[in-house]
Short mmCIF file of C-alpha atoms in Angstrom, two decimals:
data_model
loop_
_atom_site.label_atom_id
_atom_site.label_comp_id
_atom_site.label_asym_id
_atom_site.label_seq_id
_atom_site.Cartn_x
_atom_site.Cartn_y
_atom_site.Cartn_z
CA MET C 1 -17.23 2.33 -2.55
CA ALA C 2 -13.69 3.65 -2.41
CA GLU C 3 -12.38 5.20 0.78
CA VAL C 4 -9.62 7.73 1.20
CA VAL C 5 -6.51 6.14 2.74
CA CYS C 6 -4.22 9.15 2.73
CA LEU C 7 -5.84 12.50 3.39
CA CYS C 8 -2.73 14.53 2.52
CA ASN C 9 -2.48 13.16 -1.01
CA GLU C 10 -6.11 12.07 -1.43
CA VAL C 11 -5.12 8.49 -2.24
CA LEU C 12 -8.04 6.08 -2.45
CA ASP C 13 -7.80 2.55 -1.09
CA VAL C 14 -8.61 1.16 -4.55
CA GLU C 15 -5.75 3.14 -6.14
CA LEU C 16 -3.33 2.00 -3.44
CA ARG C 17 -4.34 -1.67 -3.85
CA GLU C 18 -3.95 -1.46 -7.63
CA TYR C 19 -0.50 0.09 -7.26
CA LEU C 20 0.61 -2.48 -4.69
CA ASP C 21 -0.66 -5.36 -6.82
CA THR C 22 1.46 -4.22 -9.75
CA HIS C 23 4.55 -3.07 -7.83
CA PRO C 24 6.33 -5.37 -5.33
CA VAL C 25 6.50 -3.06 -2.30
CA ASP C 26 7.47 -4.64 1.02
CA SER C 27 7.44 -1.62 3.33
CA ILE C 28 6.06 1.87 3.68
CA GLU C 29 9.60 3.18 3.20
CA GLU C 30 9.79 1.50 -0.22
CA LEU C 31 6.41 2.99 -1.09
CA ARG C 32 7.68 6.47 -0.22
CA GLU C 33 10.76 5.95 -2.40
CA GLN C 34 8.86 4.56 -5.41
CA ALA C 35 5.73 6.69 -5.50
CA SER C 36 4.38 10.01 -4.44
CA ILE C 37 1.64 8.20 -2.55
CA CYS C 38 3.11 8.92 0.87
CA ASN C 39 4.74 12.07 2.19
CA LYS C 40 5.48 10.92 5.75
CA CYS C 41 2.58 12.62 7.52
CA MET C 42 2.15 9.30 9.35
CA GLN C 43 -1.63 9.72 9.68
CA CYS C 44 -2.35 6.73 7.47
CA GLN C 45 0.67 4.57 8.34
CA ASP C 46 -1.32 1.72 9.91
CA LEU C 47 -3.75 1.55 6.97
CA VAL C 48 -0.98 1.68 4.38
CA GLU C 49 1.12 -0.95 6.16
CA GLY C 50 -1.96 -3.18 6.32
CA GLU C 51 -2.52 -2.79 2.58
CA ILE C 52 1.15 -3.55 1.89
CA TYR C 53 0.86 -6.75 3.94
CA LEU C 54 -2.34 -7.83 2.17
CA ALA C 55 -0.76 -7.16 -1.24
CA ARG C 56 2.25 -9.29 -0.25
CA VAL C 57 -0.10 -12.13 0.74
CA ARG C 58 -1.98 -11.80 -2.58
CA ARG C 59 1.30 -11.96 -4.53
CA GLN C 60 2.42 -15.05 -2.58
CA ARG C 61 -0.91 -16.79 -3.20
CA ALA C 62 -0.74 -15.93 -6.90
CA ALA C 63 2.77 -17.40 -7.05
CA GLY C 64 1.58 -20.53 -5.25
CA GLN C 65 3.78 -19.95 -2.24
CA PHE C 66 1.00 -19.72 0.34
#
């Protein structure tokens, strides 16, 4: 079941993972610049940074780098 990651923008964890898997984002700052997923409320920063890290690991594994 999907969980809300960002309460301000009602972003679901599944939506965030899908976005991160298709867009190479390396930091929460890049995410703010590229998408309207984050508006700097900082409430979800730890969760979002964790998802960004996991997406980076998934991309590296898919590329055979890990």
